[in-house]
Amino acid sequence: MSILVVGASGAVGGAVVEGLVGRGVDVRASSRSPERLRFPAQVSVVAADLRDPESFRAPLDGVERLFLYADVDEPEELVSTIAAAGVRHVVLLSSSAVTFPGAESDFNGARFLRVERAVAGAGLEYTFLRPGGFASNAARWSWGIQRDGVVPLPHPDAVQVPVHEQDIADVAVAALTGDALVGRTPVLTGPERLTLRQQVAIIADVVGRPVRVLEQTEAEASAMLSEHVPAVWVEQIIADWRRAVGTAPAVSDEYRAITGRSPRTFRQWVVDHARLFTAAAR
Ligand SMILES: NC(=O)c1ccc[n+]([C@@H]2O[C@H](COP(=O)([O-])OP(=O)(O)OC[C@H]3O[C@@H](n4cnc5c(N)ncnc54)[C@H](OP(=O)(O)O)[C@@H]3O)[C@@H](O)[C@H]2O)c1
């Protein structure tokens, strides 16, 4: 029996494939553009689109466990296809947004809740990975840092607990290679609370160049983000920052409990991705 990793081109999905290969598991990797995937020869690569459940029929043949992104607006039909194919266990990349009060009426919380409910409602065994904000969100600052060492932000004192994508992948691999995490919903965060300003300072320290925060209004931030991000996300990102100023978000211990290791720090994430912030990446 195989494990299918959907979204194998993604930061988390790619790390899940690597982790499974390292454990000698029979792994299949899917993408909407499988020709872009570069994995060792033993990984079979297939095409599948979450918005086209039919495209999963062949890739799911003989699959026992599945790693799934939640980027699907109408999950019910997809999940029926997964269940009908005989998949036993789905490990879903969800979000800690589902745990917040009012998640049902929050755009982000509601979309993840819908996928979680579709999976559980289909009678599939599940593990819902519920990460908080990713360290990789800092990649959005790479262009400004490369260009003139500036990060424009409306709420630089917003507090986050950024999580490294490799930590999420480690827990996914643990979930996909045993039954210990069946029915579990681990919330995953990094090990430390950091303001956006502190994250910028860590990047500056790692790349060895001055980087300054330029305070901007929400309107300025909205105009800037809108160049790259859909409108609904622009509002969500800015509102999340606004709400996070002066807070003390929870720091989860679930990564350590599951893997026995310390979660990776934001500094480690920057070291792992330093080329994003240096001129060499241009
Ligand atoms: N950023 C955060 O702070 C945060 C927090 C909690 C949860 N999340 C969730 O985490 C996920 C992002 O993870 P990441 O950083 O690993 O993402 P990423 O590197 O941007 O990769 C996204 C992956 O999703 C796959 N995908 C998207 N739409 C698809 C579709 N219609 N059919 C098949 N595959 C599709 C892509 O596959 P192909 O393009 O190859 O088909 C790609 O591999 C998102 O679902 C996000 O909502 C993010």
CSV table of C-alpha atoms and ligand atoms in Angstrom, one decimal:
chain,number,residue,atom,x,y,z
A,1,MET,CA,0.0,0.0,0.0
A,2,SER,CA,1.2,3.5,-0.9
A,3,ILE,CA,1.0,7.0,0.6
A,4,LEU,CA,-0.1,9.8,-1.7
A,5,VAL,CA,1.2,13.3,-0.9
A,6,VAL,CA,-1.0,15.9,-2.5
A,7,GLY,CA,0.8,19.3,-3.1
A,8,ALA,CA,4.2,17.7,-3.3
A,9,SER,CA,5.5,20.9,-4.9
A,10,GLY,CA,4.6,22.8,-1.8
A,11,ALA,CA,7.0,23.7,1.0
A,12,VAL,CA,5.3,21.4,3.5
A,13,GLY,CA,4.2,18.7,0.9
A,14,GLY,CA,7.7,18.5,-0.5
A,15,ALA,CA,9.2,18.1,2.9
A,16,VAL,CA,6.7,15.3,3.6
A,17,VAL,CA,7.7,13.4,0.5
A,18,GLU,CA,11.4,13.7,1.5
A,19,GLY,CA,10.6,12.5,5.0
A,20,LEU,CA,8.7,9.5,3.7
A,21,VAL,CA,11.4,8.6,1.3
A,22,GLY,CA,13.9,8.8,4.2
A,23,ARG,CA,11.7,6.2,6.0
A,24,GLY,CA,11.7,3.9,3.0
A,25,VAL,CA,8.0,4.2,2.4
A,26,ASP,CA,6.3,3.6,-0.9
A,27,VAL,CA,5.3,7.2,-1.8
A,28,ARG,CA,3.4,8.8,-4.6
A,29,ALA,CA,3.6,12.6,-5.2
A,30,SER,CA,1.0,14.7,-6.9
A,31,SER,CA,0.8,18.2,-8.3
A,32,ARG,CA,-1.2,20.0,-10.9
A,33,SER,CA,2.1,20.4,-12.7
A,34,PRO,CA,3.9,17.1,-12.0
A,35,GLU,CA,6.6,17.9,-14.5
A,36,ARG,CA,8.0,20.4,-12.1
A,37,LEU,CA,8.6,17.8,-9.3
A,38,ARG,CA,12.1,16.6,-8.7
A,39,PHE,CA,12.2,13.6,-6.4
A,40,PRO,CA,14.3,10.4,-6.2
A,41,ALA,CA,13.4,7.8,-8.8
A,42,GLN,CA,11.4,5.6,-6.4
A,43,VAL,CA,8.8,8.4,-5.9
A,44,SER,CA,6.1,8.0,-8.5
A,45,VAL,CA,4.8,11.3,-9.7
A,46,VAL,CA,1.2,11.9,-10.7
A,47,ALA,CA,-1.1,14.7,-11.9
A,48,ALA,CA,-4.1,15.7,-9.7
A,49,ASP,CA,-6.1,18.8,-9.0
A,50,LEU,CA,-8.0,19.3,-5.8
A,51,ARG,CA,-10.7,21.2,-7.7
A,52,ASP,CA,-11.3,18.2,-10.0
A,53,PRO,CA,-12.1,15.1,-7.9
A,54,GLU,CA,-12.1,12.9,-10.9
A,55,SER,CA,-8.4,13.6,-11.4
A,56,PHE,CA,-7.7,11.7,-8.2
A,57,ARG,CA,-9.3,8.3,-9.3
A,58,ALA,CA,-6.1,6.8,-10.8
A,59,PRO,CA,-3.6,8.4,-8.4
A,60,LEU,CA,-5.6,7.0,-5.4
A,61,ASP,CA,-5.5,3.4,-6.6
A,62,GLY,CA,-3.9,1.3,-3.9
A,63,VAL,CA,-3.4,4.3,-1.6
A,64,GLU,CA,-3.9,3.7,2.1
A,65,ARG,CA,-2.9,7.0,3.5
A,66,LEU,CA,-3.1,10.5,2.1
A,67,PHE,CA,-1.5,13.9,2.9
A,68,LEU,CA,-3.8,16.6,1.8
A,69,TYR,CA,-3.8,20.4,1.4
A,70,ALA,CA,-7.1,22.1,2.3
A,71,ASP,CA,-7.1,24.4,-0.7
A,72,VAL,CA,-10.4,23.2,-2.0
A,73,ASP,CA,-13.7,25.2,-1.9
A,74,GLU,CA,-16.1,22.3,-2.4
A,75,PRO,CA,-14.5,19.4,-0.4
A,76,GLU,CA,-17.4,17.1,-0.1
A,77,GLU,CA,-17.1,15.5,-3.6
A,78,LEU,CA,-13.4,15.2,-3.3
A,79,VAL,CA,-13.6,13.5,0.0
A,80,SER,CA,-16.3,11.0,-1.3
A,81,THR,CA,-13.8,10.1,-4.1
A,82,ILE,CA,-11.1,9.6,-1.5
A,83,ALA,CA,-13.3,7.4,0.7
A,84,ALA,CA,-14.6,5.4,-2.2
A,85,ALA,CA,-11.1,4.7,-3.3
A,86,GLY,CA,-10.5,2.8,-0.1
A,87,VAL,CA,-8.1,5.3,1.6
A,88,ARG,CA,-8.0,4.7,5.3
A,89,HIS,CA,-6.3,7.7,6.8
A,90,VAL,CA,-6.2,11.4,5.7
A,91,VAL,CA,-3.6,13.7,7.2
A,92,LEU,CA,-4.9,17.2,6.5
A,93,LEU,CA,-2.9,20.4,6.5
A,94,SER,CA,-5.5,22.5,8.3
A,95,SER,CA,-4.9,25.6,10.5
A,96,SER,CA,-5.1,26.8,14.1
A,97,ALA,CA,-7.7,29.2,12.8
A,98,VAL,CA,-10.3,26.5,13.4
A,99,THR,CA,-9.6,26.7,17.1
A,100,PHE,CA,-10.3,30.4,17.5
A,101,PRO,CA,-13.6,31.7,19.0
A,102,GLY,CA,-15.9,32.6,16.1
A,103,ALA,CA,-14.0,30.3,13.6
A,104,GLU,CA,-17.3,29.4,11.9
A,105,SER,CA,-17.8,33.0,10.8
A,106,ASP,CA,-14.2,33.8,10.1
A,107,PHE,CA,-13.2,33.4,6.4
A,108,ASN,CA,-10.1,31.5,7.2
A,109,GLY,CA,-11.5,29.4,10.0
A,110,ALA,CA,-14.6,28.5,8.1
A,111,ARG,CA,-12.8,27.2,5.0
A,112,PHE,CA,-10.6,24.9,7.0
A,113,LEU,CA,-13.5,23.7,9.2
A,114,ARG,CA,-15.4,22.7,6.1
A,115,VAL,CA,-12.6,20.5,4.9
A,116,GLU,CA,-12.1,19.0,8.3
A,117,ARG,CA,-15.8,18.2,8.7
A,118,ALA,CA,-16.0,16.7,5.2
A,119,VAL,CA,-13.1,14.3,6.0
A,120,ALA,CA,-14.5,13.3,9.5
A,121,GLY,CA,-18.0,13.1,8.1
A,122,ALA,CA,-17.0,10.6,5.4
A,123,GLY,CA,-15.9,8.2,8.1
A,124,LEU,CA,-12.2,8.4,7.2
A,125,GLU,CA,-9.5,8.2,9.9
A,126,TYR,CA,-8.0,11.6,10.2
A,127,THR,CA,-5.2,13.7,11.6
A,128,PHE,CA,-5.8,17.4,11.3
A,129,LEU,CA,-2.5,19.3,11.5
A,130,ARG,CA,-3.4,22.8,12.8
A,131,PRO,CA,-0.4,25.0,12.4
A,132,GLY,CA,-0.4,28.7,13.4
A,133,GLY,CA,1.3,31.3,11.2
A,134,PHE,CA,4.2,30.0,9.1
A,135,ALA,CA,7.7,31.4,9.4
A,136,SER,CA,7.6,31.3,5.6
A,137,ASN,CA,5.2,34.3,5.7
A,138,ALA,CA,8.4,36.3,6.1
A,139,ALA,CA,9.3,35.4,2.6
A,140,ARG,CA,6.9,38.3,1.6
A,141,TRP,CA,9.5,40.7,2.9
A,142,SER,CA,12.3,39.3,0.7
A,143,TRP,CA,11.9,41.8,-2.2
A,144,GLY,CA,12.0,44.9,0.0
A,145,ILE,CA,15.0,43.5,2.0
A,146,GLN,CA,16.9,42.8,-1.2
A,147,ARG,CA,16.1,46.1,-2.8
A,148,ASP,CA,16.7,48.6,-0.1
A,149,GLY,CA,16.7,46.9,3.3
A,150,VAL,CA,13.2,48.0,4.2
A,151,VAL,CA,10.2,46.1,5.5
A,152,PRO,CA,7.0,48.2,5.3
A,153,LEU,CA,4.5,47.1,8.0
A,154,PRO,CA,1.3,48.6,9.5
A,155,HIS,CA,1.5,46.7,12.8
A,156,PRO,CA,5.1,45.8,13.5
A,157,ASP,CA,4.3,45.0,17.1
A,158,ALA,CA,1.9,42.2,16.1
A,159,VAL,CA,3.0,39.1,18.1
A,160,GLN,CA,3.3,35.7,16.4
A,161,VAL,CA,4.7,32.2,17.1
A,162,PRO,CA,6.1,31.4,13.7
A,163,VAL,CA,6.3,27.7,12.8
A,164,HIS,CA,8.9,26.1,10.5
A,165,GLU,CA,7.4,24.2,7.6
A,166,GLN,CA,9.8,21.3,8.3
A,167,ASP,CA,8.2,20.9,11.8
A,168,ILE,CA,4.8,20.6,10.2
A,169,ALA,CA,6.2,18.0,7.7
A,170,ASP,CA,7.9,16.0,10.6
A,171,VAL,CA,4.5,15.7,12.3
A,172,ALA,CA,2.8,14.7,9.0
A,173,VAL,CA,5.4,12.0,8.4
A,174,ALA,CA,4.9,10.7,12.0
A,175,ALA,CA,1.1,10.7,11.4
A,176,LEU,CA,1.4,8.9,8.0
A,177,THR,CA,3.7,6.2,9.2
A,178,GLY,CA,1.7,4.9,12.2
A,179,ASP,CA,-1.6,5.0,14.0
A,180,ALA,CA,-0.5,7.0,17.0
A,181,LEU,CA,-1.9,10.3,15.6
A,182,VAL,CA,-5.2,8.9,14.2
A,183,GLY,CA,-8.0,11.1,15.5
A,184,ARG,CA,-5.6,13.8,16.8
A,185,THR,CA,-5.6,17.5,15.9
A,186,PRO,CA,-2.2,18.8,16.9
A,187,VAL,CA,-1.8,22.6,17.1
A,188,LEU,CA,1.7,23.4,15.9
A,189,THR,CA,3.6,26.6,16.6
A,190,GLY,CA,7.2,27.6,16.8
A,191,PRO,CA,9.0,27.7,20.2
A,192,GLU,CA,8.9,31.5,20.8
A,193,ARG,CA,6.7,34.5,20.6
A,194,LEU,CA,8.1,37.2,18.3
A,195,THR,CA,6.8,40.5,17.1
A,196,LEU,CA,7.1,41.2,13.4
A,197,ARG,CA,9.7,43.8,14.3
A,198,GLN,CA,11.8,41.1,16.1
A,199,GLN,CA,11.5,38.8,13.1
A,200,VAL,CA,12.8,41.5,10.9
A,201,ALA,CA,15.7,42.0,13.3
A,202,ILE,CA,16.5,38.3,13.2
A,203,ILE,CA,16.6,38.4,9.4
A,204,ALA,CA,19.0,41.4,9.5
A,205,ASP,CA,21.2,39.6,12.0
A,206,VAL,CA,21.4,36.4,10.0
A,207,VAL,CA,22.0,38.0,6.6
A,208,GLY,CA,24.5,40.5,8.2
A,209,ARG,CA,22.9,43.6,6.7
A,210,PRO,CA,20.8,46.4,8.3
A,211,VAL,CA,17.1,46.1,7.7
A,212,ARG,CA,14.6,48.6,9.0
A,213,VAL,CA,10.9,48.5,9.6
A,214,LEU,CA,9.0,51.3,7.8
A,215,GLU,CA,5.7,51.9,9.6
A,216,GLN,CA,2.8,52.3,7.1
A,217,THR,CA,-0.9,52.9,7.4
A,218,GLU,CA,-3.3,50.0,6.9
A,219,ALA,CA,-4.4,51.6,3.6
A,220,GLU,CA,-0.8,51.7,2.4
A,221,ALA,CA,-0.3,48.1,3.4
A,222,SER,CA,-3.5,47.1,1.7
A,223,ALA,CA,-2.5,48.8,-1.5
A,224,MET,CA,0.9,47.1,-1.4
A,225,LEU,CA,-0.3,43.6,-0.6
A,226,SER,CA,-3.1,43.9,-3.2
A,227,GLU,CA,-0.4,43.8,-5.9
A,228,HIS,CA,0.4,40.2,-5.0
A,229,VAL,CA,-2.4,38.8,-2.8
A,230,PRO,CA,-6.2,38.3,-3.5
A,231,ALA,CA,-8.4,41.0,-1.8
A,232,VAL,CA,-9.9,38.6,0.7
A,233,TRP,CA,-6.5,37.6,2.0
A,234,VAL,CA,-5.3,41.2,2.2
A,235,GLU,CA,-8.1,42.0,4.7
A,236,GLN,CA,-7.4,38.8,6.6
A,237,ILE,CA,-3.6,39.4,6.9
A,238,ILE,CA,-4.0,43.0,8.1
A,239,ALA,CA,-6.8,42.2,10.5
A,240,ASP,CA,-4.7,39.3,11.9
A,241,TRP,CA,-1.7,41.7,12.5
A,242,ARG,CA,-4.0,44.3,14.1
A,243,ARG,CA,-5.5,41.8,16.5
A,244,ALA,CA,-2.1,40.4,17.4
A,245,VAL,CA,-0.6,43.6,18.7
A,246,GLY,CA,0.1,43.3,22.4
A,247,THR,CA,-1.1,39.7,22.7
A,248,ALA,CA,0.5,36.6,24.1
A,249,PRO,CA,-0.5,33.8,21.7
A,250,ALA,CA,-0.2,30.3,22.9
A,251,VAL,CA,3.1,28.4,22.4
A,252,SER,CA,2.3,24.8,21.7
A,253,ASP,CA,4.3,21.9,23.0
A,254,GLU,CA,2.8,19.3,20.7
A,255,TYR,CA,5.7,19.1,18.3
A,256,ARG,CA,8.0,18.1,21.2
A,257,ALA,CA,5.4,15.7,22.5
A,258,ILE,CA,5.1,14.0,19.2
A,259,THR,CA,8.7,14.0,17.9
A,260,GLY,CA,10.7,14.2,21.1
A,261,ARG,CA,12.6,17.2,19.6
A,262,SER,CA,12.5,20.9,20.1
A,263,PRO,CA,10.6,22.9,17.5
A,264,ARG,CA,12.8,24.8,15.1
A,265,THR,CA,13.3,28.5,15.8
A,266,PHE,CA,12.4,31.4,13.5
A,267,ARG,CA,16.2,32.1,13.3
A,268,GLN,CA,16.7,28.5,12.0
A,269,TRP,CA,14.1,29.2,9.3
A,270,VAL,CA,15.9,32.3,8.2
A,271,VAL,CA,19.2,30.4,8.1
A,272,ASP,CA,17.6,27.7,6.0
A,273,HIS,CA,16.2,30.3,3.6
A,274,ALA,CA,18.8,33.1,3.8
A,275,ARG,CA,19.2,33.2,0.1
A,276,LEU,CA,15.7,34.6,-0.1
A,277,PHE,CA,17.0,37.8,1.5
A,278,THR,CA,20.3,38.2,-0.1
A,279,ALA,CA,21.1,39.9,-3.4
A,280,ALA,CA,22.2,36.5,-4.8
A,281,ALA,CA,18.6,35.5,-4.9
A,282,ARG,CA,17.7,38.2,-7.4
B,1,LIG,N1,0.9,30.7,5.8
B,1,LIG,C1,0.4,30.4,7.0
B,1,LIG,O1,0.6,31.1,7.9
B,1,LIG,C2,-0.6,29.3,7.1
B,1,LIG,C3,-1.1,28.9,8.4
B,1,LIG,C4,-1.9,27.8,8.5
B,1,LIG,C5,-2.2,27.1,7.4
B,1,LIG,N2,-1.7,27.4,6.2
B,1,LIG,C6,-2.1,26.6,5.0
B,1,LIG,O2,-0.9,25.9,4.6
B,1,LIG,C7,-1.0,25.8,3.2
B,1,LIG,C8,0.3,26.3,2.5
B,1,LIG,O3,1.4,25.4,2.8
B,1,LIG,P1,2.8,25.6,2.0
B,1,LIG,O4,3.5,26.7,2.5
B,1,LIG,O5,3.4,24.2,1.9
B,1,LIG,O6,2.2,26.0,0.5
B,1,LIG,P2,3.0,26.2,-0.8
B,1,LIG,O7,4.5,26.0,-0.7
B,1,LIG,O8,2.5,27.6,-1.3
B,1,LIG,O9,2.4,25.1,-1.8
B,1,LIG,C9,1.0,25.0,-1.9
B,1,LIG,C10,0.7,23.6,-2.4
B,1,LIG,O10,-0.7,23.5,-2.5
B,1,LIG,C11,-1.0,22.7,-3.7
B,1,LIG,N3,-2.3,23.1,-4.3
B,1,LIG,C12,-2.9,24.3,-4.2
B,1,LIG,N4,-4.0,24.3,-4.9
B,1,LIG,C13,-4.1,23.0,-5.4
B,1,LIG,C14,-5.1,22.4,-6.2
B,1,LIG,N5,-6.2,23.0,-6.7
B,1,LIG,N6,-4.9,21.1,-6.5
B,1,LIG,C15,-3.8,20.4,-6.1
B,1,LIG,N7,-2.8,21.0,-5.3
B,1,LIG,C16,-3.0,22.3,-5.0
B,1,LIG,C17,0.1,23.2,-4.7
B,1,LIG,O11,0.3,22.1,-5.6
B,1,LIG,P3,0.6,22.4,-7.2
B,1,LIG,O12,0.7,23.9,-7.5
B,1,LIG,O13,1.9,21.7,-7.5
B,1,LIG,O14,-0.6,21.7,-7.9
B,1,LIG,C18,1.3,23.3,-3.8
B,1,LIG,O15,2.1,22.2,-3.7
B,1,LIG,C19,-2.2,26.5,2.7
B,1,LIG,O16,-3.3,25.6,2.6
B,1,LIG,C20,-2.5,27.5,3.8
B,1,LIG,O17,-3.8,27.9,3.9
B,1,LIG,C21,-0.9,28.5,6.0
